[in-house]
Every structure is written in C-alpha cells, then in structure tokens.
Amino acid sequence: MDVAKRTYVLPSDVLQRFEKVIAPGKRSAKVAEILEEWIHEREQEALRQDIIEGCKDMWEVYLKTAHDWEPLDREVDSLLEH
C-alpha cells in the first residue's frame, strides 16, 4: 500500500482524547479508517443527489410513459379483478 505523511493542525483537546483511546501504532490506521468512512459517506450523498436530479430531469418522460401505458394498466387491472 502506498502511504504518504502529512501534517495537520488539530485542536489539542481532540488530539488528547484520541490518543487516550487509540494505542500508539494503531493511530494512523484509525485515522485512515475514519477518513475513508467520511469520504464514502460524502460520495454516497453525492450519488443520492445525482439520482434525485436525474429523476427530476426524467419526470416528464415518466409522466408520458405512464399516460401511454394507462389503457393497458386498466385492462390488466380489470382482468385480474375477475
């Protein structure tokens, strides 16, 4: 795995609490895990927003398709009711 070293400024109280609960030697892996989860959540939200926008863009097509197939829907419904 390719790794890179970076320097970031963090609030000292947050860093102290983090170091209190994560053992030395495991901290980098935990930071990587937290960052990966954070990035994944943002990617999922971006995808969700893209899907919502796509649905909005396709709304007229959905309405036309529903209108075009309405007679068949009614016919099938009436056949299934008997």
Coordinates of N, CA, C and O in Angstrom, one line a residue:
M1 N 0.8 -1.2 0.0 CA 0.0 0.0 0.0 C 0.9 1.2 0.0 O 1.9 1.3 0.8
D2 N 0.6 2.2 -0.9 CA 1.3 3.4 -0.9 C 0.8 4.3 0.2 O -0.4 4.4 0.5
V3 N 1.8 4.9 1.0 CA 1.4 5.8 2.1 C 2.1 7.1 1.9 O 3.1 7.3 1.2
A4 N 1.5 8.1 2.5 CA 2.1 9.5 2.5 C 2.0 10.1 3.9 O 1.0 9.8 4.6
K5 N 2.9 10.9 4.2 CA 2.9 11.5 5.5 C 2.5 13.0 5.3 O 3.0 13.7 4.4
R6 N 1.6 13.5 6.2 CA 1.1 14.8 6.1 C 1.1 15.4 7.5 O 1.1 14.7 8.5
T7 N 1.1 16.7 7.6 CA 1.0 17.4 8.9 C -0.3 18.2 8.9 O -0.5 19.0 8.0
Y8 N -1.1 18.0 9.9 CA -2.4 18.8 10.0 C -2.4 19.4 11.4 O -1.9 18.8 12.4
V9 N -3.1 20.5 11.6 CA -3.3 21.1 12.9 C -4.7 20.7 13.4 O -5.7 20.9 12.7
L10 N -4.7 20.2 14.6 CA -5.9 19.7 15.2 C -6.0 20.4 16.6 O -5.1 20.7 17.2
P11 N -7.3 20.5 17.0 CA -7.5 21.0 18.4 C -6.8 20.1 19.4 O -7.0 18.8 19.3
S12 N -6.1 20.6 20.3 CA -5.3 19.8 21.3 C -6.2 18.9 22.1 O -5.8 17.7 22.4
D13 N -7.4 19.4 22.5 CA -8.2 18.5 23.3 C -8.7 17.3 22.6 O -8.8 16.2 23.1
V14 N -9.0 17.5 21.3 CA -9.5 16.4 20.4 C -8.3 15.4 20.3 O -8.5 14.2 20.4
L15 N -7.2 15.9 20.0 CA -6.0 15.0 19.8 C -5.7 14.3 21.1 O -5.4 13.0 21.1
Q16 N -5.8 14.9 22.3 CA -5.5 14.2 23.6 C -6.5 13.1 23.8 O -6.1 12.0 24.2
R17 N -7.8 13.4 23.5 CA -8.8 12.4 23.7 C -8.6 11.2 22.8 O -8.8 10.0 23.1
F18 N -8.2 11.5 21.5 CA -8.0 10.5 20.5 C -6.8 9.6 21.0 O -6.9 8.4 20.9
E19 N -5.7 10.2 21.4 CA -4.5 9.5 21.8 C -4.8 8.7 23.1 O -4.1 7.7 23.3
K20 N -5.8 9.1 23.9 CA -6.1 8.4 25.1 C -6.8 7.0 24.8 O -6.6 6.1 25.5
V21 N -7.6 7.0 23.7 CA -8.4 5.8 23.4 C -7.8 4.9 22.3 O -8.2 3.8 22.2
I22 N -6.8 5.5 21.5 CA -6.2 4.7 20.5 C -4.7 4.5 20.8 O -4.0 5.4 21.0
A23 N -4.3 3.2 20.8 CA -3.0 2.9 21.2 C -2.0 3.4 20.1 O -2.3 3.4 18.9
P24 N -0.7 3.7 20.6 CA 0.3 4.0 19.6 C 0.5 2.9 18.6 O 0.3 1.7 19.0
G25 N 0.8 3.1 17.4 CA 0.9 2.1 16.4 C -0.4 1.7 15.7 O -0.4 1.1 14.7
K26 N -1.5 2.2 16.3 CA -2.8 1.9 15.7 C -3.5 3.2 15.2 O -4.5 3.2 14.6
R27 N -2.9 4.3 15.5 CA -3.5 5.6 15.3 C -3.6 6.0 13.8 O -4.7 6.4 13.3
S28 N -2.6 5.7 13.0 CA -2.6 6.0 11.6 C -3.7 5.2 10.9 O -4.5 5.7 10.1
A29 N -3.8 3.9 11.3 CA -4.8 3.1 10.7 C -6.2 3.6 11.1 O -7.1 3.6 10.2
K30 N -6.4 4.0 12.3 CA -7.7 4.5 12.7 C -8.0 5.8 12.0 O -9.2 6.0 11.6
V31 N -7.1 6.7 11.8 CA -7.3 8.0 11.1 C -7.7 7.6 9.6 O -8.6 8.2 9.1
A32 N -7.0 6.7 9.0 CA -7.3 6.3 7.7 C -8.7 5.7 7.6 O -9.5 6.0 6.6
E33 N -9.1 4.9 8.6 CA -10.4 4.3 8.6 C -11.5 5.4 8.7 O -12.5 5.4 8.0
I34 N -11.3 6.3 9.6 CA -12.2 7.4 9.8 C -12.4 8.3 8.5 O -13.5 8.6 8.1
L35 N -11.2 8.6 7.9 CA -11.3 9.4 6.7 C -12.0 8.6 5.5 O -12.7 9.2 4.8
E36 N -11.7 7.3 5.5 CA -12.3 6.5 4.4 C -13.9 6.5 4.6 O -14.6 6.6 3.6
E37 N -14.3 6.3 5.8 CA -15.8 6.3 6.1 C -16.4 7.7 5.8 O -17.4 7.8 5.2
W38 N -15.7 8.8 6.1 CA -16.1 10.1 5.9 C -16.2 10.4 4.4 O -17.2 10.9 3.9
I39 N -15.2 10.0 3.6 CA -15.2 10.2 2.2 C -16.4 9.3 1.6 O -17.1 9.8 0.7
H40 N -16.5 8.1 2.0 CA -17.6 7.2 1.5 C -18.9 7.8 1.7 O -19.8 7.8 0.8
E41 N -19.2 8.4 2.9 CA -20.5 9.0 3.2 C -20.7 10.2 2.2 O -21.9 10.3 1.7
R42 N -19.7 11.0 2.0 CA -19.9 12.1 1.0 C -20.1 11.6 -0.4 O -20.9 12.2 -1.1
E43 N -19.4 10.6 -0.8 CA -19.6 10.0 -2.1 C -21.1 9.5 -2.3 O -21.7 9.7 -3.3
Q44 N -21.5 8.8 -1.2 CA -22.9 8.2 -1.3 C -23.9 9.4 -1.3 O -24.9 9.3 -2.1
E45 N -23.7 10.4 -0.6 CA -24.6 11.6 -0.6 C -24.6 12.2 -2.0 O -25.7 12.6 -2.5
A46 N -23.4 12.4 -2.6 CA -23.3 13.0 -3.9 C -24.1 12.1 -4.9 O -24.8 12.6 -5.8
L47 N -23.9 10.8 -4.8 CA -24.7 9.9 -5.7 C -26.2 10.0 -5.5 O -26.9 10.0 -6.5
R48 N -26.6 10.1 -4.3 CA -28.0 10.2 -3.9 C -28.5 11.5 -4.6 O -29.6 11.5 -5.2
Q49 N -27.8 12.6 -4.5 CA -28.2 13.9 -5.1 C -28.3 13.8 -6.6 O -29.2 14.3 -7.2
D50 N -27.3 13.1 -7.2 CA -27.3 12.9 -8.7 C -28.6 12.1 -9.1 O -29.2 12.4 -10.1
I51 N -28.9 11.1 -8.3 CA -30.1 10.3 -8.7 C -31.4 11.1 -8.5 O -32.2 11.0 -9.4
I52 N -31.4 11.9 -7.5 CA -32.6 12.8 -7.3 C -32.7 13.7 -8.5 O -33.8 13.9 -9.1
E53 N -31.6 14.3 -8.9 CA -31.6 15.3 -10.0 C -32.0 14.6 -11.3 O -32.7 15.1 -12.1
G54 N -31.5 13.4 -11.5 CA -31.8 12.6 -12.7 C -33.3 12.3 -12.7 O -33.9 12.3 -13.8
C55 N -33.9 11.9 -11.6 CA -35.3 11.7 -11.5 C -36.1 12.9 -11.9 O -37.1 12.8 -12.6
K56 N -35.7 14.1 -11.3 CA -36.4 15.3 -11.7 C -36.3 15.6 -13.2 O -37.3 16.0 -13.8
D57 N -35.1 15.3 -13.7 CA -34.9 15.6 -15.2 C -35.8 14.6 -16.0 O -36.2 15.0 -17.1
M58 N -36.1 13.4 -15.5 CA -36.8 12.4 -16.2 C -38.3 12.5 -16.0 O -39.1 11.7 -16.5
W59 N -38.8 13.4 -15.1 CA -40.2 13.4 -14.6 C -41.1 13.5 -15.8 O -42.1 12.7 -15.8
E60 N -40.9 14.3 -16.8 CA -41.8 14.4 -17.9 C -41.9 13.1 -18.7 O -42.9 12.7 -19.2
V61 N -40.7 12.4 -18.8 CA -40.7 11.1 -19.5 C -41.5 10.1 -18.7 O -42.3 9.4 -19.3
Y62 N -41.4 10.1 -17.4 CA -42.2 9.2 -16.6 C -43.7 9.5 -16.7 O -44.4 8.5 -16.9
L63 N -44.1 10.7 -16.7 CA -45.5 11.1 -16.9 C -46.0 10.6 -18.2 O -47.1 10.0 -18.3
K64 N -45.3 10.9 -19.3 CA -45.7 10.5 -20.6 C -45.8 8.9 -20.7 O -46.8 8.4 -21.3
T65 N -44.8 8.2 -20.2 CA -44.8 6.8 -20.2 C -46.0 6.2 -19.5 O -46.7 5.3 -20.0
A66 N -46.3 6.8 -18.3 CA -47.5 6.4 -17.5 C -48.8 6.6 -18.3 O -49.7 5.8 -18.3
H67 N -48.8 7.8 -18.9 CA -50.0 8.1 -19.7 C -50.2 7.2 -20.9 O -51.3 6.7 -21.2
D68 N -49.1 6.9 -21.6 CA -49.1 6.0 -22.8 C -49.6 4.6 -22.4 O -50.2 3.9 -23.2
W69 N -49.2 4.1 -21.2 CA -49.5 2.7 -20.8 C -50.8 2.6 -19.9 O -51.2 1.5 -19.6
E70 N -51.4 3.7 -19.7 CA -52.6 3.7 -18.8 C -53.7 2.8 -19.3 O -54.2 2.0 -18.5
P71 N -54.0 2.8 -20.6 CA -55.1 1.9 -21.1 C -54.7 0.4 -20.8 O -55.6 -0.4 -20.4
L72 N -53.5 0.0 -21.0 CA -53.1 -1.4 -20.7 C -53.1 -1.7 -19.3 O -53.6 -2.7 -18.9
D73 N -52.7 -0.7 -18.4 CA -52.8 -0.9 -17.0 C -54.2 -1.2 -16.6 O -54.5 -2.0 -15.7
R74 N -55.2 -0.4 -17.1 CA -56.6 -0.5 -16.7 C -57.1 -1.9 -17.2 O -57.8 -2.6 -16.5
E75 N -56.7 -2.3 -18.4 CA -57.1 -3.6 -18.9 C -56.6 -4.7 -18.1 O -57.4 -5.7 -17.7
V76 N -55.4 -4.7 -17.7 CA -54.8 -5.8 -16.8 C -55.5 -5.8 -15.5 O -55.8 -6.8 -14.9
D77 N -55.7 -4.6 -14.9 CA -56.4 -4.5 -13.6 C -57.8 -5.1 -13.7 O -58.1 -5.9 -12.8
S78 N -58.5 -4.8 -14.7 CA -59.8 -5.4 -14.9 C -59.8 -6.9 -15.0 O -60.6 -7.7 -14.5
L79 N -58.8 -7.4 -15.7 CA -58.7 -8.9 -15.9 C -58.3 -9.6 -14.6 O -58.7 -10.7 -14.3
L80 N -57.5 -8.9 -13.8 CA -57.0 -9.5 -12.5 C -58.1 -9.5 -11.5 O -58.0 -10.3 -10.5
E81 N -59.0 -8.6 -11.6 CA -60.1 -8.4 -10.6 C -61.1 -9.6 -10.8 O -61.8 -9.9 -9.8
H82 N -61.1 -10.2 -11.9 CA -62.1 -11.3 -12.1 C -61.6 -12.7 -11.7 O -60.6 -13.0 -11.6

